[in-house]
Amino acid sequence: MKKLFGVIGDPISHSMSPVMHNDLFMVYGIDAHYHPFHVKRGDLGAAVQGLKAINCSGFNVTVPHKTEIMTFLDEIDPLAEAIGAVNTVVHEEGKLIGYNTDGHGFLEGLKRKFTVSDSTKVLIIGAGGAAKAIFYSMAHAGVKHIDFCNRTAEKAAQLIESCPFTVQSNIYTREEAEKRLSSYNLIIQTTSVGMSPNIDDSPLSLENLGTGAFVSDIIYNPLETAILRDAKRRGAGTQNGLDMFVFQGALAFEKWTGIFPDTVRMKQNVLKHLGGKKC
Ligand code: ATR
């Protein structure tokens, strides 16, 4: 019987996940379908119960349900538990098991373009949900020095305080971070600053960017944000948010099927569809 997968969120019509996963099911000859489900805040419990009852094999979870979903699951992976958010659910032997592939997906995508070592000094701009997943996954993977620059310092302080992994972290204001920018090898932009339609906004001046530094932005609409344009102009290596999106999807696909899919194909497929859709 055809297996059912999907994604739940509000809004959901913009999601590229159906395009990405349905193509993979076709490529790997898996008799399955991935469907976008529009689930409003108050309907989450009923929706999850329904998906379980109709034997949905697995689903992704997106805004605004990534935290609340945890109360409706049977088991939660320890890293997802620490992050406090689930983006992937596997339905296995009658149990719904939650994982977070966002942070790991970011790292997997990054690894293809930048080598993270023991001595890598990281600056994360932003301290929201995405920053948390990336921060905890990096600390979990052994990155030792990760600083923050966020509009609201208190939010960054909370992330650092609640991190269960050993990592050295400081919080800087925008001005302080701009001044000491040359001490970082890797800068990760996780805020919504620069996202379409405000494509000329940048959360940080890169005037003091160090030689050999790498700048990653998790935004992929536009594909090249103002901060990435600036970084490129200064000769730095850059990466947009498409890799994180593709690799979080690849890791979810692997959890559902046991196959780690062709991420080059996935990226090409998403790029092809991005032209006609808002993301
Ligand atoms: P996500 O889940 O995508 O990370 P989020 O949890 O709402 O979204 O986090 C958004 C991040 O972008 C926060 O760090 C936010 O800063 P605050 O903690 O001060 O709210 C940051 N952000 C959003 N708009 C911003 C702006 N105009 N200038 C600076 N930072 C901004």
Short mmCIF file of C-alpha atoms and ligand atoms in Angstrom, two decimals:
data_model
loop_
_atom_site.label_atom_id
_atom_site.label_comp_id
_atom_site.label_asym_id
_atom_site.label_seq_id
_atom_site.Cartn_x
_atom_site.Cartn_y
_atom_site.Cartn_z
CA MET A 1 0.00 0.00 0.00
CA LYS A 2 1.20 3.51 -0.79
CA LYS A 3 2.81 5.14 2.23
CA LEU A 4 1.83 8.64 3.32
CA PHE A 5 4.25 11.34 4.50
CA GLY A 6 3.72 15.07 4.90
CA VAL A 7 4.44 18.39 6.52
CA ILE A 8 2.24 20.26 9.00
CA GLY A 9 2.39 24.02 9.46
CA ASP A 10 0.59 27.35 9.15
CA PRO A 11 1.11 28.75 6.52
CA ILE A 12 2.07 25.72 4.44
CA SER A 13 1.25 26.42 0.78
CA HIS A 14 4.74 27.91 0.21
CA SER A 15 6.56 24.78 1.41
CA MET A 16 9.13 23.28 -0.96
CA SER A 17 9.23 20.02 1.01
CA PRO A 18 6.52 18.24 -1.05
CA VAL A 19 8.39 18.96 -4.31
CA MET A 20 11.64 17.74 -2.77
CA HIS A 21 10.37 14.53 -1.16
CA ASN A 22 7.95 13.43 -3.91
CA ASP A 23 10.81 13.66 -6.42
CA LEU A 24 12.97 11.49 -4.12
CA PHE A 25 10.22 8.85 -3.76
CA MET A 26 10.05 8.68 -7.55
CA VAL A 27 13.85 8.49 -7.97
CA TYR A 28 14.30 5.73 -5.38
CA GLY A 29 11.22 3.77 -6.53
CA ILE A 30 9.40 4.14 -3.20
CA ASP A 31 5.60 3.88 -3.36
CA ALA A 32 4.83 6.90 -1.20
CA HIS A 33 3.34 10.39 -1.32
CA TYR A 34 4.28 13.53 0.66
CA HIS A 35 1.46 16.01 1.28
CA PRO A 36 1.35 19.55 2.77
CA PHE A 37 -1.22 19.73 5.60
CA HIS A 38 -2.47 23.15 6.73
CA VAL A 39 -2.79 22.80 10.51
CA LYS A 40 -3.73 25.80 12.65
CA ARG A 41 -2.40 26.28 16.19
CA GLY A 42 -5.46 25.03 18.09
CA ASP A 43 -5.82 21.98 15.83
CA LEU A 44 -2.38 20.46 16.38
CA GLY A 45 -3.39 17.72 18.84
CA ALA A 46 -6.29 16.54 16.67
CA ALA A 47 -4.12 16.65 13.54
CA VAL A 48 -1.37 14.54 15.11
CA GLN A 49 -3.88 12.04 16.45
CA GLY A 50 -5.45 11.85 12.98
CA LEU A 51 -2.12 11.33 11.23
CA LYS A 52 -1.30 8.52 13.66
CA ALA A 53 -4.74 6.93 13.22
CA ILE A 54 -4.53 6.85 9.42
CA ASN A 55 -1.03 5.35 9.74
CA CYS A 56 0.92 8.26 8.24
CA SER A 57 4.53 6.95 8.13
CA GLY A 58 6.20 10.21 9.05
CA PHE A 59 5.96 13.96 8.77
CA ASN A 60 7.85 17.22 9.02
CA VAL A 61 6.78 19.95 11.39
CA THR A 62 7.20 23.62 10.63
CA VAL A 63 6.21 27.03 11.99
CA PRO A 64 4.38 27.46 14.41
CA HIS A 65 4.30 23.88 15.73
CA LYS A 66 7.95 22.87 16.27
CA THR A 67 7.82 23.19 20.06
CA GLU A 68 4.19 22.38 20.84
CA ILE A 69 4.37 19.14 18.81
CA MET A 70 6.60 17.69 21.53
CA THR A 71 3.65 17.26 23.89
CA PHE A 72 1.91 14.96 21.38
CA LEU A 73 4.79 12.55 20.68
CA ASP A 74 5.61 9.19 22.28
CA GLU A 75 9.41 9.63 22.26
CA ILE A 76 11.82 12.48 21.59
CA ASP A 77 15.44 12.20 20.53
CA PRO A 78 17.77 13.69 23.22
CA LEU A 79 19.22 16.40 20.91
CA ALA A 80 15.70 17.50 19.86
CA GLU A 81 14.71 17.47 23.53
CA ALA A 82 17.67 19.72 24.38
CA ILE A 83 16.89 22.07 21.48
CA GLY A 84 13.24 22.11 22.52
CA ALA A 85 11.98 21.72 18.95
CA VAL A 86 11.06 18.88 16.60
CA ASN A 87 10.98 19.19 12.81
CA THR A 88 10.80 15.50 11.86
CA VAL A 89 8.51 12.75 13.16
CA VAL A 90 8.90 9.04 12.44
CA HIS A 91 5.92 6.71 12.96
CA GLU A 92 7.45 3.41 13.98
CA GLU A 93 5.77 0.38 15.56
CA GLY A 94 2.82 2.47 16.67
CA LYS A 95 4.99 5.20 18.22
CA LEU A 96 5.57 8.77 17.06
CA ILE A 97 9.25 9.65 17.55
CA GLY A 98 10.46 13.25 17.21
CA TYR A 99 13.83 14.44 15.91
CA ASN A 100 15.41 17.77 15.02
CA THR A 101 17.33 17.67 11.74
CA ASP A 102 17.63 21.48 11.36
CA GLY A 103 20.91 21.98 13.24
CA HIS A 104 22.45 18.73 11.98
CA GLY A 105 21.28 19.65 8.47
CA PHE A 106 22.99 23.01 8.76
CA LEU A 107 26.24 21.32 9.84
CA GLU A 108 26.10 18.70 7.06
CA GLY A 109 25.59 21.43 4.46
CA LEU A 110 28.35 23.56 5.96
CA LYS A 111 30.82 20.64 6.02
CA ARG A 112 30.73 20.50 2.21
CA LYS A 113 32.00 24.09 1.99
CA PHE A 114 33.89 24.92 5.18
CA THR A 115 36.02 22.78 7.50
CA VAL A 116 35.09 23.25 11.13
CA SER A 117 37.96 22.41 13.48
CA ASP A 118 38.68 22.58 17.22
CA SER A 119 40.04 26.08 16.82
CA THR A 120 37.17 27.49 14.74
CA LYS A 121 35.71 30.63 16.32
CA VAL A 122 32.04 31.12 15.45
CA LEU A 123 29.81 34.17 15.67
CA ILE A 124 26.05 33.54 15.46
CA ILE A 125 23.90 36.55 14.60
CA GLY A 126 20.45 36.05 16.16
CA ALA A 127 19.18 33.96 19.07
CA GLY A 128 15.81 32.58 17.91
CA GLY A 129 14.72 29.00 17.19
CA ALA A 130 17.03 28.47 14.22
CA ALA A 131 20.02 29.88 16.11
CA LYS A 132 19.30 27.52 18.99
CA ALA A 133 19.18 24.41 16.76
CA ILE A 134 22.45 25.42 15.07
CA PHE A 135 24.16 26.40 18.35
CA TYR A 136 23.28 23.18 20.18
CA SER A 137 24.12 20.98 17.18
CA MET A 138 27.52 22.67 16.80
CA ALA A 139 28.26 22.43 20.52
CA HIS A 140 27.09 18.79 20.46
CA ALA A 141 29.47 18.17 17.54
CA GLY A 142 32.37 19.57 19.59
CA VAL A 143 32.74 23.16 18.39
CA LYS A 144 34.33 24.92 21.35
CA HIS A 145 33.86 28.63 20.83
CA ILE A 146 30.53 30.12 19.71
CA ASP A 147 29.70 33.77 20.43
CA PHE A 148 26.42 35.62 19.88
CA CYS A 149 25.31 38.97 18.61
CA ASN A 150 21.56 39.52 19.02
CA ARG A 151 19.27 42.54 19.15
CA THR A 152 17.94 41.25 22.50
CA ALA A 153 20.96 40.18 24.58
CA GLU A 154 18.74 38.43 27.12
CA LYS A 155 17.58 35.87 24.53
CA ALA A 156 21.18 34.96 23.71
CA ALA A 157 21.92 34.67 27.44
CA GLN A 158 19.03 32.20 27.81
CA LEU A 159 20.34 30.05 24.94
CA ILE A 160 23.81 29.91 26.45
CA GLU A 161 22.54 29.22 29.95
CA SER A 162 20.31 26.35 28.87
CA CYS A 163 22.87 24.70 26.57
CA PRO A 164 23.62 21.21 27.94
CA PHE A 165 26.88 20.87 25.97
CA THR A 166 30.31 22.26 26.85
CA VAL A 167 31.02 25.41 24.87
CA GLN A 168 32.58 28.79 25.48
CA SER A 169 30.24 31.68 24.60
CA ASN A 170 30.11 35.46 24.93
CA ILE A 171 27.42 37.93 23.94
CA TYR A 172 28.27 41.11 22.04
CA THR A 173 26.27 44.09 20.90
CA ARG A 174 26.23 44.81 17.18
CA GLU A 175 28.90 47.51 17.63
CA GLU A 176 31.15 45.24 19.70
CA ALA A 177 30.76 42.35 17.25
CA GLU A 178 31.58 44.61 14.30
CA LYS A 179 34.74 45.81 16.04
CA ARG A 180 36.04 42.34 16.88
CA LEU A 181 34.84 40.64 13.69
CA SER A 182 38.36 39.73 12.53
CA SER A 183 38.64 37.22 15.41
CA TYR A 184 35.99 34.94 13.84
CA ASN A 185 36.49 32.24 11.21
CA LEU A 186 32.80 31.55 10.71
CA ILE A 187 29.85 33.95 10.84
CA ILE A 188 26.33 32.47 10.80
CA GLN A 189 23.41 34.81 10.10
CA THR A 190 20.15 33.39 11.52
CA THR A 191 17.85 36.43 11.81
CA SER A 192 15.20 37.43 9.28
CA VAL A 193 17.15 40.61 8.44
CA GLY A 194 17.77 40.71 4.68
CA MET A 195 14.86 38.44 3.82
CA SER A 196 12.65 39.44 0.89
CA PRO A 197 11.26 42.10 0.50
CA ASN A 198 13.88 43.92 2.69
CA ILE A 199 16.74 42.65 0.58
CA ASP A 200 19.11 45.55 1.21
CA ASP A 201 19.08 45.22 5.02
CA SER A 202 22.06 43.69 6.78
CA PRO A 203 22.37 42.85 10.50
CA LEU A 204 26.13 43.53 10.66
CA SER A 205 28.82 45.49 8.85
CA LEU A 206 31.60 43.22 7.59
CA GLU A 207 34.19 45.98 7.43
CA ASN A 208 36.51 44.14 9.84
CA LEU A 209 35.97 40.65 8.39
CA GLY A 210 39.11 38.53 8.77
CA THR A 211 41.04 36.96 5.91
CA GLY A 212 39.78 33.45 5.15
CA ALA A 213 36.54 33.93 7.07
CA PHE A 214 33.37 32.18 5.87
CA VAL A 215 29.89 33.72 6.02
CA SER A 216 26.73 31.58 6.08
CA ASP A 217 23.19 32.95 5.95
CA ILE A 218 20.24 30.64 6.61
CA ILE A 219 17.97 32.79 4.41
CA TYR A 220 17.32 31.48 0.87
CA ASN A 221 14.87 34.12 -0.32
CA PRO A 222 16.74 35.94 -1.77
CA LEU A 223 19.47 33.41 -2.59
CA GLU A 224 22.06 36.12 -2.01
CA THR A 225 21.31 38.46 0.93
CA ALA A 226 23.02 41.83 1.41
CA ILE A 227 25.41 40.36 3.99
CA LEU A 228 26.42 37.57 1.59
CA ARG A 229 26.93 40.08 -1.24
CA ASP A 230 29.13 42.11 1.10
CA ALA A 231 31.08 39.01 2.19
CA LYS A 232 31.66 37.95 -1.42
CA ARG A 233 32.86 41.42 -2.35
CA ARG A 234 35.44 41.13 0.43
CA GLY A 235 36.64 37.79 -0.92
CA ALA A 236 35.06 35.58 1.75
CA GLY A 237 33.54 32.15 1.14
CA THR A 238 29.73 32.19 1.43
CA GLN A 239 26.74 29.89 1.68
CA ASN A 240 23.01 30.62 1.57
CA GLY A 241 20.20 28.83 3.40
CA LEU A 242 19.39 26.40 0.63
CA ASP A 243 21.95 23.87 1.90
CA MET A 244 20.42 23.83 5.39
CA PHE A 245 16.95 23.34 3.91
CA VAL A 246 18.11 20.54 1.60
CA PHE A 247 20.16 18.72 4.24
CA GLN A 248 17.47 18.89 6.96
CA GLY A 249 15.19 17.29 4.34
CA ALA A 250 17.81 14.69 3.38
CA LEU A 251 18.27 13.68 7.03
CA ALA A 252 14.49 13.40 7.47
CA PHE A 253 14.25 11.28 4.30
CA GLU A 254 17.01 9.02 5.67
CA LYS A 255 15.12 8.56 8.95
CA TRP A 256 11.96 7.54 7.05
CA THR A 257 13.52 5.33 4.38
CA GLY A 258 17.07 4.39 5.45
CA ILE A 259 18.38 6.06 2.28
CA PHE A 260 20.56 9.17 2.40
CA PRO A 261 19.42 10.84 -0.83
CA ASP A 262 21.22 12.70 -3.61
CA THR A 263 21.46 16.23 -2.17
CA VAL A 264 22.77 17.73 -5.44
CA ARG A 265 19.59 16.58 -7.18
CA MET A 266 17.48 17.89 -4.28
CA LYS A 267 19.10 21.31 -4.47
CA GLN A 268 18.67 21.51 -8.27
CA ASN A 269 15.04 20.50 -7.91
CA VAL A 270 14.31 23.15 -5.26
CA LEU A 271 16.14 25.82 -7.27
CA LYS A 272 14.07 24.93 -10.35
CA HIS A 273 10.84 25.40 -8.38
CA LEU A 274 11.92 28.47 -6.43
CA GLY A 275 11.66 30.58 -9.57
CA GLY A 276 7.89 30.42 -9.59
CA LYS A 277 7.20 30.35 -5.85
CA LYS A 278 7.70 32.50 -2.80
CA CYS A 279 9.69 30.70 -0.13
P1 ATR B 1 13.55 31.53 13.78
O1 ATR B 1 12.77 30.37 14.32
O2 ATR B 1 13.52 31.66 12.28
O3 ATR B 1 14.93 31.59 14.33
P2 ATR B 1 12.68 33.51 15.68
O4 ATR B 1 12.74 32.46 16.74
O5 ATR B 1 11.49 34.42 15.63
O6 ATR B 1 12.75 32.85 14.24
O7 ATR B 1 14.03 34.38 15.78
C1 ATR B 1 14.27 35.49 14.99
C2 ATR B 1 15.64 36.09 15.32
O8 ATR B 1 15.85 37.17 14.42
C3 ATR B 1 15.76 36.66 16.73
O9 ATR B 1 17.07 36.52 17.16
C4 ATR B 1 15.42 38.14 16.50
O10 ATR B 1 15.99 39.02 17.43
P3 ATR B 1 15.33 39.24 18.91
O11 ATR B 1 15.78 38.08 19.72
O12 ATR B 1 15.89 40.53 19.35
O13 ATR B 1 13.84 39.27 18.68
C5 ATR B 1 16.06 38.36 15.17
N1 ATR B 1 15.47 39.50 14.45
C6 ATR B 1 14.27 39.53 13.82
N2 ATR B 1 14.07 40.74 13.25
C7 ATR B 1 15.17 41.49 13.54
C8 ATR B 1 15.59 42.83 13.22
N3 ATR B 1 14.80 43.64 12.51
N4 ATR B 1 16.79 43.25 13.66
C9 ATR B 1 17.58 42.42 14.38
N5 ATR B 1 17.25 41.15 14.72
C10 ATR B 1 16.07 40.69 14.31
#
